[in-house]
Amino acid sequence: MVKIGGSLLKSGESYLSVAEKIREKFIEQGSRVVTVVSAMNGVTDDLIRSLAGSGSALGRVVEKYTTAAEYLGRRRLKDRVEDELRKLKLALEVGHVHDPALRDLVLSFGEKLSKILLVEALHHAGVMAVGLDATEIIKTDATHGNALIKYRETSVRLRNYVVPLLEEGAIPVIEGFIGSTSGGDVTTLGRGGSDYTAAAVAALLRALEVHIITDVPGIMSADPRYVKSARVVPEMSYREAIEASLYGCKRLHPRTFHPLTLVHECRVYVGSWRESTLITRVSSRCCRGPKLVTFKLKGRYAYVALVGDGVSEHGLVSKVVDLLKYAGLQYDGIYAFMSRPSIVLMFEEQVLGRALNTLHDLVVEG
Amino acid sequence: MRLVRVVRLALIGFGTVGRSLAKLVALKNKLIEEKYGVRLSIVAVADSGGAVVKEDGLTPYELLRLCELPRSAMSTFTPYGLPGAGVREIYSRVLPDIHVEATPSNYVDGEPGVSNVLYALESGVHVVSCNKAPFVLRYRDVMDSASRKGVKVGFKATVMAGTPLIDLLMSLKGYEVEGLEGILNGTTNFILTEMHENLVTYEEALKKAQLMGIAESNPDLDVKGWDPAAKLVIISNVLGKPVKLGDVVREDLSRLDVREVFMAVKEGSVFKFIAALDLREGRASVKLIKVPREDVFASVTGTLNAVRIRTDVNEITIVGKGAGGPETAHSVLDDVLTVAQEVRS
Ligand SMILES: NC(=O)c1ccc[n+]([C@@H]2O[C@H](COP(=O)([O-])OP(=O)(O)OC[C@H]3O[C@@H](n4cnc5c(N)ncnc54)[C@H](OP(=O)(O)O)[C@@H]3O)[C@@H](O)[C@H]2O)c1
């Protein structure tokens, strides 16, 4: 399972280079691949703006996809893209903005168009690819804007749709982020939706690996804007990844791990083509202990979390307390539940930088 | 090992229904094979620009690739595309076991459906059709030709798509059907539902229906009542008391003013586009009728269809989705499987 993030999809060229990479890294290595694709960079935000009436945002979406389609050549492709864009405009004209079903329908065009382009790019790269419609495969509840995938219904469809194609050596490409209700209305899966799709598809097809690929390397040991010495965490567990995302690590959404925990576990690689973090159900023994430090701002406080399996055990908590005292860092609260892989400290916002650096350098790296 | 019989299909018409069917065959073939011992093999596909012919059957990947082509572009599919090829040329290259007709229903002269279906039957090929025209305009000729050639004809997708009304009517052997009425067109019912629930004008409701792929860009066949009228004619043919299309009284739904809708809602009723067939009098009509909110038909909303059959014994009501690519394709597939199983090659 390969999931291509929107940050990699900025132009026609980038679709081609993604396609080449998929061929080199996976297909030529003999892997059977299913691809989940996000909308082009910035498109979902622009679609939300155009729902609020912004003509210029819609203009940007149209421009991006038409230019990319032109770059990828072929008349037929352009016709298809224009046809979808025409439907999108019609949807915005009907424009009951308050109608959540229509809103999801509008948002779904971002991924749909992106899929059409990626399939074409894969053909250019000599890959037998074929687009499948997420609305026909990914079945969800009716919570528009934040729908939950129904695993059983989706599983049946996946087997029908994907298995014959894989057997023939073809690469199915499915839109991330979108699904449909039992009545057939389009739904969207909310923040991190494409990763959630990828994880669900992978788990239901009992895949070995999920590669979530964007333009930044894996999960960092701290926010590099604050901490110069931050580096990519090589390995972590689902639990740690979920905890990190709850405390502000934006790379992942906790929902992504739901199908992986409930249905089938896969090895998840999060990162760029070159460097990534491997996330598995339980991290290997060598890797217990603090992995990263992350934070969330709330009011005038920063909640800084040290994340890692075993960090809430007594020894480490008292070590952290000592360290902070030694470094002269005032904190306003600390909590560490034995059942969770984190220690959370509350700081005044102005000392955030120093706190992150201290915890990172002395505890994570120490 | 169980013997698997290969059944070759020619799929004529590759629009909404044709594409849904191609996908369905691509994706469900394994299941079908396990369940029925039949492997469906699509050997030809045609649209208005030409055809694709592959004697040993298109693979799932090839079928899905065809679905990604724009309209009328079938024949550009290398290496199997044949620009300009029609049914005759297809048949000269490969004789199918079952001919699936999914071209547009044309009630002016019935073409291309009438000629295609008759040609297939005369060639000794079974026919399954969702195109209504041959069963509206030339029902007798079609049935005669089929029985002369000893081949089967399936057309249950022509009425109520995925809801088996035709099967039901054919099974009522000991009953006397006196008449029936109901909602036989999903597009107009969707438009009416929008108008009632959101109090929008006909034009706005139509736009939404078009956006959702429910209404055609030219909605006249539905809105002017031709489509439900054609279905009444097919039903009358099935029940052996034929009514002519030109004799069905029709009203035009686009005339309905949202103010009338508003008034109706206020007095506790809703407008429905009701198709009615009276077999005793030999009369048929498609009219905008106000029904009370408690009526079964009032609760049939969106693209749902519903029919109440009146017999000398009882009343039977059947409700279900009456249109849509996948629904229609499933119904076509049903007929295909029935024919494939009944007929030993
Ligand atoms: N859609 C539904 O829900 C539904 C339900 C029940 C029954 N039906 C009936 O099913 C039939 C197909 O419906 P649809 O919605 O799929 O229609 P559609 O989308 O308009 O598709 C019609 C197809 O027929 C092709 N065609 C037209 N003339 C042809 C010719 N002379 N030779 C070969 N192909 C020709 C068209 O070619 P191009 O692609 O080149 O235009 C197109 O591929 C219609 O008769 C309709 O009344 C539809």
Tab-separated table of C-alpha atoms and ligand atoms in Angstrom, chain B residues 12-19 46-50 70-73 85-87 101-107 111-113 116 129-133 157-161 213-214 216 221 227 231 322-328, ligand 1:
chain	number	residue	atom	x	y	z
B	12	ILE	CA	-23.804	-2.579	-27.440
B	13	GLY	CA	-23.950	0.916	-25.915
B	14	PHE	CA	-21.267	2.017	-23.508
B	15	GLY	CA	-22.783	4.881	-21.538
B	16	THR	CA	-23.865	4.906	-17.897
B	17	VAL	CA	-25.390	1.437	-17.894
B	18	GLY	CA	-22.902	-0.156	-20.286
B	19	ARG	CA	-19.980	1.011	-18.194
B	46	ALA	CA	-19.656	-0.715	-28.961
B	47	ASP	CA	-20.579	2.942	-28.727
B	48	SER	CA	-21.690	5.399	-31.387
B	49	GLY	CA	-18.133	5.828	-32.668
B	50	GLY	CA	-17.180	2.222	-33.200
B	70	PRO	CA	-14.429	9.432	-22.707
B	71	ARG	CA	-17.698	8.940	-24.581
B	72	SER	CA	-17.552	7.798	-28.211
B	73	ALA	CA	-13.855	6.915	-27.879
B	85	ALA	CA	-17.786	-0.745	-36.557
B	86	GLY	CA	-21.406	-1.563	-35.776
B	87	VAL	CA	-23.305	-4.690	-34.833
B	101	GLU	CA	-28.472	-3.776	-25.796
B	102	ALA	CA	-27.745	-0.625	-23.793
B	103	THR	CA	-28.160	2.065	-26.429
B	104	PRO	CA	-30.451	5.072	-25.867
B	105	SER	CA	-34.203	4.526	-25.900
B	106	ASN	CA	-35.498	6.329	-28.919
B	107	TYR	CA	-39.280	6.445	-29.274
B	111	GLU	CA	-33.197	3.100	-33.589
B	112	PRO	CA	-30.589	1.827	-33.089
B	113	GLY	CA	-32.227	-0.518	-30.563
B	116	ASN	CA	-29.863	-4.248	-33.294
B	129	SER	CA	-31.860	-5.204	-23.146
B	130	CYS	CA	-32.283	-2.157	-20.965
B	131	ASN	CA	-33.173	-0.142	-24.037
B	132	LYS	CA	-36.941	0.233	-23.856
B	133	ALA	CA	-37.717	1.199	-27.423
B	157	ALA	CA	-34.139	-3.696	-16.607
B	158	THR	CA	-36.405	-1.592	-18.814
B	159	VAL	CA	-38.917	-1.024	-16.007
B	160	MET	CA	-37.927	-0.004	-12.466
B	161	ALA	CA	-34.311	-1.002	-13.136
B	213	GLY	CA	-26.044	12.400	-12.538
B	214	ILE	CA	-29.725	11.602	-12.085
B	216	GLU	CA	-29.845	13.896	-18.461
B	221	LEU	CA	-37.870	12.203	-21.967
B	227	ASP	CA	-40.172	7.541	-20.061
B	231	LYS	CA	-42.811	1.794	-19.198
B	322	GLY	CA	-35.927	2.554	-10.229
B	323	ALA	CA	-32.862	3.964	-11.958
B	324	GLY	CA	-29.142	4.425	-11.729
B	325	GLY	CA	-26.237	2.842	-13.546
B	326	PRO	CA	-25.295	0.164	-11.005
B	327	GLU	CA	-28.919	-0.793	-10.263
B	328	THR	CA	-29.780	-1.137	-13.919
C	1	LIG	N1	-29.453	5.090	-16.702
C	1	LIG	C1	-30.444	4.439	-16.118
C	1	LIG	O1	-30.628	4.530	-14.915
C	1	LIG	C2	-31.352	3.524	-16.918
C	1	LIG	C3	-32.288	2.739	-16.237
C	1	LIG	C4	-33.085	1.856	-16.960
C	1	LIG	C5	-32.954	1.808	-18.338
C	1	LIG	N2	-32.075	2.607	-18.973
C	1	LIG	C6	-31.980	2.510	-20.432
C	1	LIG	O2	-30.725	1.942	-20.739
C	1	LIG	C7	-30.229	2.473	-21.955
C	1	LIG	C8	-28.854	3.003	-21.724
C	1	LIG	O3	-28.913	4.051	-20.774
C	1	LIG	P1	-27.675	4.922	-20.385
C	1	LIG	O4	-28.071	5.759	-19.246
C	1	LIG	O5	-26.490	4.050	-20.273
C	1	LIG	O6	-27.529	5.814	-21.698
C	1	LIG	P2	-26.256	6.604	-22.197
C	1	LIG	O7	-25.381	6.911	-21.048
C	1	LIG	O8	-26.743	7.687	-23.067
C	1	LIG	O9	-25.478	5.535	-23.115
C	1	LIG	C9	-25.910	5.151	-24.365
C	1	LIG	C10	-24.776	4.452	-25.096
C	1	LIG	O10	-25.225	4.008	-26.361
C	1	LIG	C11	-24.295	4.406	-27.347
C	1	LIG	N3	-24.903	4.521	-28.657
C	1	LIG	C12	-25.725	5.490	-29.122
C	1	LIG	N4	-26.039	5.218	-30.406
C	1	LIG	C13	-25.405	4.062	-30.742
C	1	LIG	C14	-25.304	3.283	-31.913
C	1	LIG	N5	-25.957	3.629	-33.009
C	1	LIG	N6	-24.541	2.162	-31.890
C	1	LIG	C15	-23.867	1.804	-30.794
C	1	LIG	N7	-23.925	2.509	-29.664
C	1	LIG	C16	-24.686	3.621	-29.628
C	1	LIG	C17	-23.754	5.696	-26.856
C	1	LIG	O11	-22.546	5.991	-27.510
C	1	LIG	P3	-21.661	7.305	-27.178
C	1	LIG	O12	-20.938	6.987	-25.900
C	1	LIG	O13	-20.738	7.336	-28.344
C	1	LIG	O14	-22.601	8.435	-27.077
C	1	LIG	C18	-23.585	5.346	-25.380
C	1	LIG	O15	-22.393	4.638	-25.210
C	1	LIG	C19	-31.226	3.508	-22.404
C	1	LIG	O16	-32.061	2.958	-23.378
C	1	LIG	C20	-32.017	3.823	-21.155
C	1	LIG	O17	-33.342	4.202	-21.439
C	1	LIG	C21	-31.261	3.445	-18.291
